[in-house]
PDB file of C-alpha atoms in Angstrom:
ATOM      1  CA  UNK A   8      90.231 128.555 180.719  1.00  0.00           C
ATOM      2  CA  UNK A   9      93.882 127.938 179.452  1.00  0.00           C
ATOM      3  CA  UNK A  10      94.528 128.349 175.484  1.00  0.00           C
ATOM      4  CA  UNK A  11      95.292 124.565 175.079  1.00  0.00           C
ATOM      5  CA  UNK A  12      91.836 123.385 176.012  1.00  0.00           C
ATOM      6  CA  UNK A  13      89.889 126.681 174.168  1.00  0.00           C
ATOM      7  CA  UNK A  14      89.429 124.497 170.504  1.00  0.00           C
ATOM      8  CA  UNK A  15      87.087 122.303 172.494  1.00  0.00           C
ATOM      9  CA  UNK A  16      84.933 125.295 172.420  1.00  0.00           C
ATOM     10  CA  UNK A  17      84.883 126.819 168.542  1.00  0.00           C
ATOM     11  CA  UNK A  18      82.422 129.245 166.720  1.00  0.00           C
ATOM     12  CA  UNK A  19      80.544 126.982 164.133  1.00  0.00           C
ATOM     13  CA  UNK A  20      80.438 127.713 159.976  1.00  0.00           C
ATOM     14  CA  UNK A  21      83.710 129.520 159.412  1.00  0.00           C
ATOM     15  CA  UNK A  22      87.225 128.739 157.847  1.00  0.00           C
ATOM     16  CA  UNK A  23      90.362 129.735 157.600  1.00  0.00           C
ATOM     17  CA  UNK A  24      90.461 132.991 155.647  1.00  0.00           C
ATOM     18  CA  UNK A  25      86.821 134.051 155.886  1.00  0.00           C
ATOM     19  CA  UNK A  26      86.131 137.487 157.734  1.00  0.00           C
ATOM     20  CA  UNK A  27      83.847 137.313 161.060  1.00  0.00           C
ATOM     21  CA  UNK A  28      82.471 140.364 162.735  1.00  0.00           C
ATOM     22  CA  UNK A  29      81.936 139.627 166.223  1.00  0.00           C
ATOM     23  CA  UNK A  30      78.953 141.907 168.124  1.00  0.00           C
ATOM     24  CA  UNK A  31      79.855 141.073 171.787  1.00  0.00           C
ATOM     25  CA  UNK A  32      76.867 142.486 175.006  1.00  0.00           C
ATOM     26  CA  UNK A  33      74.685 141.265 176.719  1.00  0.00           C
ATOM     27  CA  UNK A  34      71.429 141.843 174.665  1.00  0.00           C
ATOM     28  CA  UNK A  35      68.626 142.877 178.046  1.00  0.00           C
ATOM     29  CA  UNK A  36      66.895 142.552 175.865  1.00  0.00           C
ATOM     30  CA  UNK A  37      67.940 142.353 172.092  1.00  0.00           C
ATOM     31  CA  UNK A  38      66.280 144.940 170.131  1.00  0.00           C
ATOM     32  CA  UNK A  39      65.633 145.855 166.109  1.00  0.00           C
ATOM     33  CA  UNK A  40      68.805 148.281 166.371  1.00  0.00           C
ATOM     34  CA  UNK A  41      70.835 145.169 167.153  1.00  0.00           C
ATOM     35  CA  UNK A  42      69.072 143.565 164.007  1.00  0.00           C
ATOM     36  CA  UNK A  43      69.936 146.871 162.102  1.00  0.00           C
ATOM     37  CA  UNK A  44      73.719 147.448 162.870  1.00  0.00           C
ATOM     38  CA  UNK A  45      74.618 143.740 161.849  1.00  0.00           C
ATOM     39  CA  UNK A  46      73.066 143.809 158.407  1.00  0.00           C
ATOM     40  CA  UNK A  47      75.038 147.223 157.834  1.00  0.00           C
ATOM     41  CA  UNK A  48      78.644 145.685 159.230  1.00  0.00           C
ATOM     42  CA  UNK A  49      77.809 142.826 157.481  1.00  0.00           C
ATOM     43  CA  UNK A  50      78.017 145.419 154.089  1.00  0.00           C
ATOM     44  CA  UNK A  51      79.988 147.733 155.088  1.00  0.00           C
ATOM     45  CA  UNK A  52      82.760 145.223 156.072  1.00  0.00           C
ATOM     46  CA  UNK A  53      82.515 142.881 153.918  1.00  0.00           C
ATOM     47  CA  UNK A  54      82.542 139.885 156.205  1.00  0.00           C
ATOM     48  CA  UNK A  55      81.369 136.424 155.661  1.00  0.00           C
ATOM     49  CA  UNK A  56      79.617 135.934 159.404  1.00  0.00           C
ATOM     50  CA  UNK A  57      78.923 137.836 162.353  1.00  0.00           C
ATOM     51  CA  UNK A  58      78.213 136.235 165.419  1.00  0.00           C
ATOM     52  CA  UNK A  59      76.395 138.001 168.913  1.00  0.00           C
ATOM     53  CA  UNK A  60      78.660 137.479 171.436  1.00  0.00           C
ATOM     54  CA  UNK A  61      76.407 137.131 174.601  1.00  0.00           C
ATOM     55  CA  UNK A  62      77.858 137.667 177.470  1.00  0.00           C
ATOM     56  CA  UNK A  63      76.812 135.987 181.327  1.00  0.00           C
ATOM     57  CA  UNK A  64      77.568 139.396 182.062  1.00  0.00           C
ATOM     58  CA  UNK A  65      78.983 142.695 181.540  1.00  0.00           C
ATOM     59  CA  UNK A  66      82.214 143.340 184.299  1.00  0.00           C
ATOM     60  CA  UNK A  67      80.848 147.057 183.580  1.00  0.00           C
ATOM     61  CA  UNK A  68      77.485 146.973 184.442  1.00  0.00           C
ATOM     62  CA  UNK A  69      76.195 146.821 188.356  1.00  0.00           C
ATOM     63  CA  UNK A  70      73.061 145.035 187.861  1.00  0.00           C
ATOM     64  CA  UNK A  71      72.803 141.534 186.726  1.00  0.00           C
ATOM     65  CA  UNK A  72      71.252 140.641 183.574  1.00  0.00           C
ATOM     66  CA  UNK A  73      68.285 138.485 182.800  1.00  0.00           C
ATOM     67  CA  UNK A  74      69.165 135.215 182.213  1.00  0.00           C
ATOM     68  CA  UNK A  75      71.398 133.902 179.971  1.00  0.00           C
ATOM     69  CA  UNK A  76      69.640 131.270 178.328  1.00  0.00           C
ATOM     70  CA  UNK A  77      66.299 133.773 177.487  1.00  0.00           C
ATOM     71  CA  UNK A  78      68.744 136.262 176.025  1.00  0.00           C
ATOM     72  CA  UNK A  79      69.946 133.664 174.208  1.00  0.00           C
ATOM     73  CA  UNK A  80      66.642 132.128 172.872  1.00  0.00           C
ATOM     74  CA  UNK A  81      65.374 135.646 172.156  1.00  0.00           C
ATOM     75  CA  UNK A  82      68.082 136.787 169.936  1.00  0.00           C
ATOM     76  CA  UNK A  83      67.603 133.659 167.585  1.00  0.00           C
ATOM     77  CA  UNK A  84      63.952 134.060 167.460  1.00  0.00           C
ATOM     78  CA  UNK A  85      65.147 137.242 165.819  1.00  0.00           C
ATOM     79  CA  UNK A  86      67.845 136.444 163.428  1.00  0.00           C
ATOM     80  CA  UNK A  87      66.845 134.997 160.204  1.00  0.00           C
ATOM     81  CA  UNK A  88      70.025 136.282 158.135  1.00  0.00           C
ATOM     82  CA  UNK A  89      71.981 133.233 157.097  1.00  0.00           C
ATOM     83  CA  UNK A  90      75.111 134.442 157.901  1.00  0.00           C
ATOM     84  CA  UNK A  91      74.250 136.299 161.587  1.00  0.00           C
ATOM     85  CA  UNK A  92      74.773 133.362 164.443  1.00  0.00           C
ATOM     86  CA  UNK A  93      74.130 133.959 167.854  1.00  0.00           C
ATOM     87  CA  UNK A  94      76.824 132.024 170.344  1.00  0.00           C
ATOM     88  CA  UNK A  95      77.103 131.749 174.031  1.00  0.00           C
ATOM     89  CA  UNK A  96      80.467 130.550 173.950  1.00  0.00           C
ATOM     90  CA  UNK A  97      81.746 133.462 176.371  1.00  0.00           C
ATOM     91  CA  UNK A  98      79.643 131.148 178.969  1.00  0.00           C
ATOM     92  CA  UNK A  99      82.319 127.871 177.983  1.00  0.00           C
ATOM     93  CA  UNK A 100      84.717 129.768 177.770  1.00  0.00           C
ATOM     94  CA  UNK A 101      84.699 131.104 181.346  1.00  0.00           C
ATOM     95  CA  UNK A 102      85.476 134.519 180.106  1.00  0.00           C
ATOM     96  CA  UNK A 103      84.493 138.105 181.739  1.00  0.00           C
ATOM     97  CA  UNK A 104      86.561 140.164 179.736  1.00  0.00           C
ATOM     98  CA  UNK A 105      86.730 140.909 175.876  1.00  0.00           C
ATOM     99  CA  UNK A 106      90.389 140.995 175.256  1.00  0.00           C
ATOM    100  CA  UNK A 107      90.462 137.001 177.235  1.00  0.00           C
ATOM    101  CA  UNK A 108      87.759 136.105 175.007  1.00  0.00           C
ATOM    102  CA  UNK A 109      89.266 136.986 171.627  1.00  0.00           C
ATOM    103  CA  UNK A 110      92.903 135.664 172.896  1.00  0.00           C
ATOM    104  CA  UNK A 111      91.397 132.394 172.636  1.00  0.00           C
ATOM    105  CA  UNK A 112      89.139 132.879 169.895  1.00  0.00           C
ATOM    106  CA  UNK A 113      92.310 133.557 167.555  1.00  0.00           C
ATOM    107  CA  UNK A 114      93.987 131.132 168.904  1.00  0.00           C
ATOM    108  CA  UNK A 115      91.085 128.212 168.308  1.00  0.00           C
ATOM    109  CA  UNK A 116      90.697 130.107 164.435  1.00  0.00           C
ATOM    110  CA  UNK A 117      93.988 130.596 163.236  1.00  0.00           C
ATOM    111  CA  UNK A 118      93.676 132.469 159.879  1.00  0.00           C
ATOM    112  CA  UNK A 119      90.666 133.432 160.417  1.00  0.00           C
ATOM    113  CA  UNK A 120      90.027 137.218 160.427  1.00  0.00           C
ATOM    114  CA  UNK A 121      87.942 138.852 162.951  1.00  0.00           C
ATOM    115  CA  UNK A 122      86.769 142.438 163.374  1.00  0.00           C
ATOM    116  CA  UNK A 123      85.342 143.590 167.094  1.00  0.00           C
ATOM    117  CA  UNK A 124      82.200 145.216 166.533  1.00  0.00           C
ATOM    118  CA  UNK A 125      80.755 148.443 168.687  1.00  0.00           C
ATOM    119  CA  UNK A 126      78.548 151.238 168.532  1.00  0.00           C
ATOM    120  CA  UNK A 127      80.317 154.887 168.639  1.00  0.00           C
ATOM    121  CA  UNK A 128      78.936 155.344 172.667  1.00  0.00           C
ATOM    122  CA  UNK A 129      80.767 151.774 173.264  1.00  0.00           C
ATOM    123  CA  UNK A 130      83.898 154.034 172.116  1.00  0.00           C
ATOM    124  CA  UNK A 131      83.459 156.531 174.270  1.00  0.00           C
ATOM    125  CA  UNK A 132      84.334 154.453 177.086  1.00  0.00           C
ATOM    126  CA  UNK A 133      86.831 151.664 175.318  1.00  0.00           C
ATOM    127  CA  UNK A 134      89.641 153.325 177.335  1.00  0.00           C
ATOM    128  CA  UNK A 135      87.912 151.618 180.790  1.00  0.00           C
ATOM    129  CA  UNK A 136      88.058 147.939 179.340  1.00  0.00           C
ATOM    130  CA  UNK A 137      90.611 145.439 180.721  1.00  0.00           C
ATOM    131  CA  UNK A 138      93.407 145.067 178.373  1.00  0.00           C
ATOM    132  CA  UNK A 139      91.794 147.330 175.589  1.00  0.00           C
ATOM    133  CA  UNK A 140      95.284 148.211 173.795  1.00  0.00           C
ATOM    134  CA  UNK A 141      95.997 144.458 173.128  1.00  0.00           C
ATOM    135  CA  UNK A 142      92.383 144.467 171.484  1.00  0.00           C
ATOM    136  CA  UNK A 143      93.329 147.410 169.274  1.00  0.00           C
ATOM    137  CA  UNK A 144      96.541 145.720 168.682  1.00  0.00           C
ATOM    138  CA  UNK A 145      95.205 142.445 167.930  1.00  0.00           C
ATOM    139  CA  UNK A 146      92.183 142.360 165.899  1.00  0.00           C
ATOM    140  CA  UNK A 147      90.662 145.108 163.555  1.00  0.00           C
ATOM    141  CA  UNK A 148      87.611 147.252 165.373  1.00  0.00           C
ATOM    142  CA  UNK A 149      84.625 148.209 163.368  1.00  0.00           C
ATOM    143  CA  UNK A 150      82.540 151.445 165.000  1.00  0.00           C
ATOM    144  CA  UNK A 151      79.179 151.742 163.906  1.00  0.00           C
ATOM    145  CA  UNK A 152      78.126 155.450 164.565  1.00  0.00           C
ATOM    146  CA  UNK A 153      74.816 157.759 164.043  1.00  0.00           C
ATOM    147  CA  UNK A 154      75.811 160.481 162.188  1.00  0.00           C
ATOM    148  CA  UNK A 155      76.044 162.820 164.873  1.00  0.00           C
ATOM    149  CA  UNK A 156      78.036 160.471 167.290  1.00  0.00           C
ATOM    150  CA  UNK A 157      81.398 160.470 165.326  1.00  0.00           C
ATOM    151  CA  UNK A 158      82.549 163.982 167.104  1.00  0.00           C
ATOM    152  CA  UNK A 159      82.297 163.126 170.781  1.00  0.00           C
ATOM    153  CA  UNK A 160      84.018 159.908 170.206  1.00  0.00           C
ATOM    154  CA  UNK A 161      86.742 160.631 168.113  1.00  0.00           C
ATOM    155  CA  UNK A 162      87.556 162.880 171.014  1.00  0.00           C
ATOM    156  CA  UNK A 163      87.839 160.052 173.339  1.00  0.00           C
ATOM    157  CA  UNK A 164      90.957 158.824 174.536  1.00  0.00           C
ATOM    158  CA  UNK A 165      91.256 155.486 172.674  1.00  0.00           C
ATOM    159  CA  UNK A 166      90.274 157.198 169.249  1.00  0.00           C
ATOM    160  CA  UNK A 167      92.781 159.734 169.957  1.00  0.00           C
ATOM    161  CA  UNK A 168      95.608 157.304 170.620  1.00  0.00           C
ATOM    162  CA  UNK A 169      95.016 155.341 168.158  1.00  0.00           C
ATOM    163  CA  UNK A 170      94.338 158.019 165.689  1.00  0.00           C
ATOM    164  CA  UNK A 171      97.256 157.175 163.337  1.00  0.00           C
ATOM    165  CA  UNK A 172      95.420 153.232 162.680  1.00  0.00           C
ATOM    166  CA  UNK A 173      91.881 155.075 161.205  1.00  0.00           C
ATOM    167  CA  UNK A 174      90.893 153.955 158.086  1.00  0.00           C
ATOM    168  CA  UNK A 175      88.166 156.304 156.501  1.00  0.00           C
ATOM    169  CA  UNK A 176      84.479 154.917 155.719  1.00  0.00           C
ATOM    170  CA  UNK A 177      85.397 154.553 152.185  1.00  0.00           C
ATOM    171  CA  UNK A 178      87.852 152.172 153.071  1.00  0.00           C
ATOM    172  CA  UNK A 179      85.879 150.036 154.899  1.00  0.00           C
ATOM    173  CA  UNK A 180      85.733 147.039 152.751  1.00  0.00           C
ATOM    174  CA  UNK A 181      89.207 146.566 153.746  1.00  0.00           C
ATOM    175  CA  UNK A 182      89.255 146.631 157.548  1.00  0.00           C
ATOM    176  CA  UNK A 183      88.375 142.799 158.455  1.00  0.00           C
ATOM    177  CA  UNK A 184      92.360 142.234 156.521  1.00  0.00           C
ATOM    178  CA  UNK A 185      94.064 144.225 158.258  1.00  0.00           C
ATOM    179  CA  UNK A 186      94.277 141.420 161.442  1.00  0.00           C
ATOM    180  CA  UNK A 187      94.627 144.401 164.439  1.00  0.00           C
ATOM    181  CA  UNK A 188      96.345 147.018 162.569  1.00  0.00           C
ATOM    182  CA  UNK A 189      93.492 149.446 162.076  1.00  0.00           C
ATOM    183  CA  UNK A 190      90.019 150.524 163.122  1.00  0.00           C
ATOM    184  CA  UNK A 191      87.292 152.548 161.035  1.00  0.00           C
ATOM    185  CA  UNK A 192      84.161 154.327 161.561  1.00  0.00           C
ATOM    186  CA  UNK A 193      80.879 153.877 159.362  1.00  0.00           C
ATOM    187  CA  UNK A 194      77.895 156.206 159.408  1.00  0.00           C
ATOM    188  CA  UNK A 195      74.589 153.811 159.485  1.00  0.00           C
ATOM    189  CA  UNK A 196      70.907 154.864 159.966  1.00  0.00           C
ATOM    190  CA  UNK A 197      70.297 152.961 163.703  1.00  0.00           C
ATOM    191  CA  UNK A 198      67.174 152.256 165.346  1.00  0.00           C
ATOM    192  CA  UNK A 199      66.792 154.902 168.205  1.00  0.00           C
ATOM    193  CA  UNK A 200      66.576 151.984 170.810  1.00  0.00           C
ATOM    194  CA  UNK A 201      68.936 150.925 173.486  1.00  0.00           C
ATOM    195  CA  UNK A 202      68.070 148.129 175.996  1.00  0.00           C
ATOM    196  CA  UNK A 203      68.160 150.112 179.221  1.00  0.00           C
ATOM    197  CA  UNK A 204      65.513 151.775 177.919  1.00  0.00           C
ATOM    198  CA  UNK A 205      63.465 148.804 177.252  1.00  0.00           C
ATOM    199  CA  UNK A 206      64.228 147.854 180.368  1.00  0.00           C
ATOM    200  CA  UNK A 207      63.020 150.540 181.852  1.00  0.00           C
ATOM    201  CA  UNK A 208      59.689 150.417 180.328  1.00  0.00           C
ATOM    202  CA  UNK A 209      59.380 147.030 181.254  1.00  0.00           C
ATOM    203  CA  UNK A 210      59.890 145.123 177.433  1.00  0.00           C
ATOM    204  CA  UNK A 211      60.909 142.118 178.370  1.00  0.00           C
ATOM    205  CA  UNK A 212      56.999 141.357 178.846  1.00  0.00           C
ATOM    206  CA  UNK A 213      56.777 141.642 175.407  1.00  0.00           C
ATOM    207  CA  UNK A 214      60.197 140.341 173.409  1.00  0.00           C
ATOM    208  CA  UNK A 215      58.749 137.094 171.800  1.00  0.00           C
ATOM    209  CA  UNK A 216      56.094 139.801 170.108  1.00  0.00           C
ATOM    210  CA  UNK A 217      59.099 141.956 168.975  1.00  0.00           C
ATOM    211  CA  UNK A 218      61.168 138.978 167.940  1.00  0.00           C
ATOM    212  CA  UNK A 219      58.099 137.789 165.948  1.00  0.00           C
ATOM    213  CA  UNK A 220      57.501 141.329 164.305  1.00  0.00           C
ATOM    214  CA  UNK A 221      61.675 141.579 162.886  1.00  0.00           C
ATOM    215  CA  UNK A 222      61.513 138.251 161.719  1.00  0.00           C
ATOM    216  CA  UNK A 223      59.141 139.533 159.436  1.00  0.00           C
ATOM    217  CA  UNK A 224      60.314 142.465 158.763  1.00  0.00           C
ATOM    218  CA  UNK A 225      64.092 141.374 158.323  1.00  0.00           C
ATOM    219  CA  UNK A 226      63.299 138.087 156.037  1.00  0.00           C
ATOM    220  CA  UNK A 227      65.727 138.623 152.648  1.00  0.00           C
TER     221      UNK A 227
END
C-alpha cells in the first residue's frame, strides 16, 4: 500500500501526543500471558493504549495460521482493559513485514508516540527481521523479559549493537518519548504459556472457555 492512501486505514482512540504500545503476532491462539504482558507494558511504560497487532501471518513462521478473523474474535473475547484494542489493520494495510507496517502507521499518526512491543525470545532473533535497524531507529522498543531471559538476549546481536540506546528498567517510564532513540528491558512475572504449545496440545478446541475464564479474572 503506498503512504498517501495509509490514513484511510488508522488505529481508532488515540491523538496526537498520547503514547501507544503496539504488541504485533499472530496470537494461534491468544493466551493469558498475552493478557499478562500488556497490563505490565501498559505500567511499566506508561502508555495511554496498546493495541494487538494481528498479523495474516508471520513471514517467519512455515505453517499458516488459523484464521484471521477467529484470532481476531478470540482476542476481544479476552480483553476487557479499556485501554488494550485489538486491530487487524496489518490485513488493510497489505503489510507482511513490521518495519512496512509502522512506516505507515507514523506516517497516518504524526505526533503520536509508539513503542514496539516483544518478549525477550522475540529479541533473540530481531537481527532476522526485514529492515529491523530502521525499526530500532524509528520507534522506541519495549522488551518484556522473565527474569532469567535478560542474559541470553542481551547477548544477541541486535542488543549488542544497539547497546549504547538501553535505557535501564528504572527508566522505563520514559521510553514511549524517546520516538526511536532507545530501547529498554523490564523484568515481569509471565504466564509460562506460549501458543505453539497450545497448539500442540490441541487448545484451540477450547479458547472461547479460556477467553471466558480471563475475562473474569482480568476485570479491573
Amino acid at each position: 500500500m503506498c503512504i498517501s492512501a495509509c490514513v484511510l486505514h488508522r488505529l481508532p482512540h488515540i491523538r496526537p501526543g498520547q503514547t501507544v504500545g503496539l504488541l504485533g503476532g499472530s496470537f494461534d491462539p491468544p493466551h493469558r500471558g498475552h493478557v499478562a504482558i500488556s497490563h505490565a507494558a501498559l505500567r511499566r511504560f506508561g502508555l495511554d493504549h496498546l493495541f494487538w497487532l494481528v498479523s495474516p501471518g508471520n513471514p517467519l513462521k512455515a505453517h499458516a495460521p488459523a484464521p484471521l478473523a477467529r484470532r481476531i474474535a478470540v482476542s476481544r473475547e479476552m480483553q476487557s482493559h479499556p485501554r488494550i484494542h485489538v486491530s487487524d489493520i496489518e490485513a488493510h494495510l497489505n503489510t507482511r513485514y513490521t518495519a512496512e507496517t509502522l512506516r505507515l502507521l507514523r506516517h497516518a499518526h504524526p505526533g503520536v508516540h509508539f513503542v514496539w512491543l516483544m518478549g525477550a525470545d522475540n529479541l533473540k532473533h530481531f537481527h532476522l527481521w526485514r529492515d529491523w535497524r530502521e525499526i530500532l531507529d524509528t520507534v522506541s522498543v519495549g522488551v518484556l523479559a522473565r527474569p532469567g531471559d535478560q542474559i541470553s538476549a542481551r547477548l544477541s546481536p541486535a542488543a549488542r549493537m544497539f547497546r549504547h540506546k538501553r535505557l535501564t528498567g528504572r527508566q522505563s517510564q520514559a521510553l514511549a518519548r524517546r520516538g526511536g532513540s532507545a530501547w529498554c528491558f523490564v523484568n515481569v512475572p509471565m504466564v509460562d504459556l506460549s501458543s505453539s504449545e497450545i497448539r500442540a496440545r490441541g487448545g484451540w478446541a477450547t479458547e472461547r472457555g479460556q477467553a471466558a475464564q480471563i475475562q473474569e479474572n482480568t476485570k479491573e
